[in-house]
Amino acid sequence: MIKEEYKKEIEELAKTQLSETETLGLELGSAGTIYILSEIFYQLVLKLSNKNKDQKKLENDLRKYKIKKHNEKEYLLYFKHLDY
């Protein structure tokens, strides 16, 4: 559960996530290769960005979770691999 401290950062990252339906459609349509290509592209962009080390780690770690808004002040994180 994410509360007030990182709420703004989580909101920004939540806006960039695709919905479950969109993700499933992309992965099935591309036989899973889109996930590999997007991860390579993401890691390259992350290395070239001028964000500080802590911000990069936070973004990278949060990509492992589904972010759902619990209420106005809290977000709930689900580990993606537990769904499979």
PDB file of C-alpha atoms in Angstrom:
ATOM      1  CA  MET A   1       0.000   0.000   0.000  1.00  0.00           C
ATOM      2  CA  ILE A   2       1.436   3.362  -1.033  1.00  0.00           C
ATOM      3  CA  LYS A   3       0.401   6.325   1.043  1.00  0.00           C
ATOM      4  CA  GLU A   4       1.032  10.072   1.000  1.00  0.00           C
ATOM      5  CA  GLU A   5       4.838  10.159   0.732  1.00  0.00           C
ATOM      6  CA  TYR A   6       5.204   8.766  -2.793  1.00  0.00           C
ATOM      7  CA  LYS A   7       1.671   9.441  -3.996  1.00  0.00           C
ATOM      8  CA  LYS A   8       2.601  11.936  -6.740  1.00  0.00           C
ATOM      9  CA  GLU A   9       5.313   9.709  -8.184  1.00  0.00           C
ATOM     10  CA  ILE A  10       2.963   6.730  -8.191  1.00  0.00           C
ATOM     11  CA  GLU A  11       0.243   8.763  -9.901  1.00  0.00           C
ATOM     12  CA  GLU A  12       2.642   9.691 -12.703  1.00  0.00           C
ATOM     13  CA  LEU A  13       3.761   6.096 -13.156  1.00  0.00           C
ATOM     14  CA  ALA A  14       0.179   4.798 -13.013  1.00  0.00           C
ATOM     15  CA  LYS A  15      -0.740   7.051 -15.944  1.00  0.00           C
ATOM     16  CA  THR A  16       1.901   5.365 -18.112  1.00  0.00           C
ATOM     17  CA  GLN A  17       0.699   1.803 -17.478  1.00  0.00           C
ATOM     18  CA  LEU A  18      -1.484   0.053 -20.005  1.00  0.00           C
ATOM     19  CA  SER A  19      -4.681  -1.587 -18.835  1.00  0.00           C
ATOM     20  CA  GLU A  20      -4.790  -5.363 -18.428  1.00  0.00           C
ATOM     21  CA  THR A  21      -6.834  -5.702 -21.614  1.00  0.00           C
ATOM     22  CA  GLU A  22      -4.395  -3.611 -23.635  1.00  0.00           C
ATOM     23  CA  THR A  23      -1.398  -5.491 -22.262  1.00  0.00           C
ATOM     24  CA  LEU A  24      -2.940  -8.887 -22.926  1.00  0.00           C
ATOM     25  CA  GLY A  25      -3.867  -7.906 -26.483  1.00  0.00           C
ATOM     26  CA  LEU A  26      -0.357  -6.703 -27.242  1.00  0.00           C
ATOM     27  CA  GLU A  27       1.338  -9.737 -25.751  1.00  0.00           C
ATOM     28  CA  LEU A  28      -0.935 -12.247 -27.467  1.00  0.00           C
ATOM     29  CA  GLY A  29      -0.810 -10.434 -30.795  1.00  0.00           C
ATOM     30  CA  SER A  30       2.972 -10.323 -30.836  1.00  0.00           C
ATOM     31  CA  ALA A  31       3.530 -13.780 -29.312  1.00  0.00           C
ATOM     32  CA  GLY A  32       5.299 -12.149 -26.363  1.00  0.00           C
ATOM     33  CA  THR A  33       8.041 -10.420 -28.338  1.00  0.00           C
ATOM     34  CA  ILE A  34       6.584  -6.976 -27.624  1.00  0.00           C
ATOM     35  CA  TYR A  35       7.355  -7.466 -23.931  1.00  0.00           C
ATOM     36  CA  ILE A  36      11.009  -8.248 -24.652  1.00  0.00           C
ATOM     37  CA  LEU A  37      11.391  -5.325 -27.051  1.00  0.00           C
ATOM     38  CA  SER A  38       9.675  -2.888 -24.708  1.00  0.00           C
ATOM     39  CA  GLU A  39      11.895  -3.966 -21.813  1.00  0.00           C
ATOM     40  CA  ILE A  40      15.047  -3.428 -23.900  1.00  0.00           C
ATOM     41  CA  PHE A  41      13.807  -0.008 -24.992  1.00  0.00           C
ATOM     42  CA  TYR A  42      12.841   0.928 -21.437  1.00  0.00           C
ATOM     43  CA  GLN A  43      16.231  -0.059 -19.997  1.00  0.00           C
ATOM     44  CA  LEU A  44      18.004   1.941 -22.709  1.00  0.00           C
ATOM     45  CA  VAL A  45      15.911   5.044 -22.022  1.00  0.00           C
ATOM     46  CA  LEU A  46      16.442   4.612 -18.282  1.00  0.00           C
ATOM     47  CA  LYS A  47      20.237   4.468 -18.726  1.00  0.00           C
ATOM     48  CA  LEU A  48      20.241   7.604 -20.884  1.00  0.00           C
ATOM     49  CA  SER A  49      17.926   9.622 -18.633  1.00  0.00           C
ATOM     50  CA  ASN A  50      19.343  12.202 -16.290  1.00  0.00           C
ATOM     51  CA  LYS A  51      17.265  11.159 -13.283  1.00  0.00           C
ATOM     52  CA  ASN A  52      19.037  10.393 -10.039  1.00  0.00           C
ATOM     53  CA  LYS A  53      19.878   6.815  -9.046  1.00  0.00           C
ATOM     54  CA  ASP A  54      17.083   6.521  -6.456  1.00  0.00           C
ATOM     55  CA  GLN A  55      14.421   7.705  -8.910  1.00  0.00           C
ATOM     56  CA  LYS A  56      15.611   5.198 -11.529  1.00  0.00           C
ATOM     57  CA  LYS A  57      15.502   2.363  -8.991  1.00  0.00           C
ATOM     58  CA  LEU A  58      12.005   3.332  -7.847  1.00  0.00           C
ATOM     59  CA  GLU A  59      10.684   3.405 -11.416  1.00  0.00           C
ATOM     60  CA  ASN A  60      12.351   0.127 -12.288  1.00  0.00           C
ATOM     61  CA  ASP A  61      11.022  -1.623  -9.184  1.00  0.00           C
ATOM     62  CA  LEU A  62       7.491  -0.300  -9.654  1.00  0.00           C
ATOM     63  CA  ARG A  63       7.310  -1.752 -13.168  1.00  0.00           C
ATOM     64  CA  LYS A  64       7.034  -5.169 -11.500  1.00  0.00           C
ATOM     65  CA  TYR A  65       3.673  -4.216 -10.007  1.00  0.00           C
ATOM     66  CA  LYS A  66       0.194  -3.377 -11.193  1.00  0.00           C
ATOM     67  CA  ILE A  67      -0.878  -0.079  -9.697  1.00  0.00           C
ATOM     68  CA  LYS A  68      -4.524   0.327  -8.716  1.00  0.00           C
ATOM     69  CA  LYS A  69      -6.040   3.340  -7.045  1.00  0.00           C
ATOM     70  CA  HIS A  70      -7.447   2.280  -3.681  1.00  0.00           C
ATOM     71  CA  ASN A  71      -8.884   5.671  -2.716  1.00  0.00           C
ATOM     72  CA  GLU A  72      -7.946   9.346  -3.066  1.00  0.00           C
ATOM     73  CA  LYS A  73      -4.919   9.030  -0.799  1.00  0.00           C
ATOM     74  CA  GLU A  74      -3.680   5.467  -1.360  1.00  0.00           C
ATOM     75  CA  TYR A  75      -2.590   3.169  -4.168  1.00  0.00           C
ATOM     76  CA  LEU A  76      -2.488  -0.605  -4.002  1.00  0.00           C
ATOM     77  CA  LEU A  77       0.318  -2.537  -5.690  1.00  0.00           C
ATOM     78  CA  TYR A  78      -0.101  -6.077  -7.042  1.00  0.00           C
ATOM     79  CA  PHE A  79       2.952  -8.126  -7.957  1.00  0.00           C
ATOM     80  CA  LYS A  80       2.446  -8.978 -11.654  1.00  0.00           C
ATOM     81  CA  HIS A  81       3.994 -12.445 -11.520  1.00  0.00           C
ATOM     82  CA  LEU A  82       1.493 -13.648  -8.931  1.00  0.00           C
ATOM     83  CA  ASP A  83      -1.286 -13.251 -11.512  1.00  0.00           C
ATOM     84  CA  TYR A  84       0.252 -15.826 -13.830  1.00  0.00           C
TER      85      TYR A  84
END
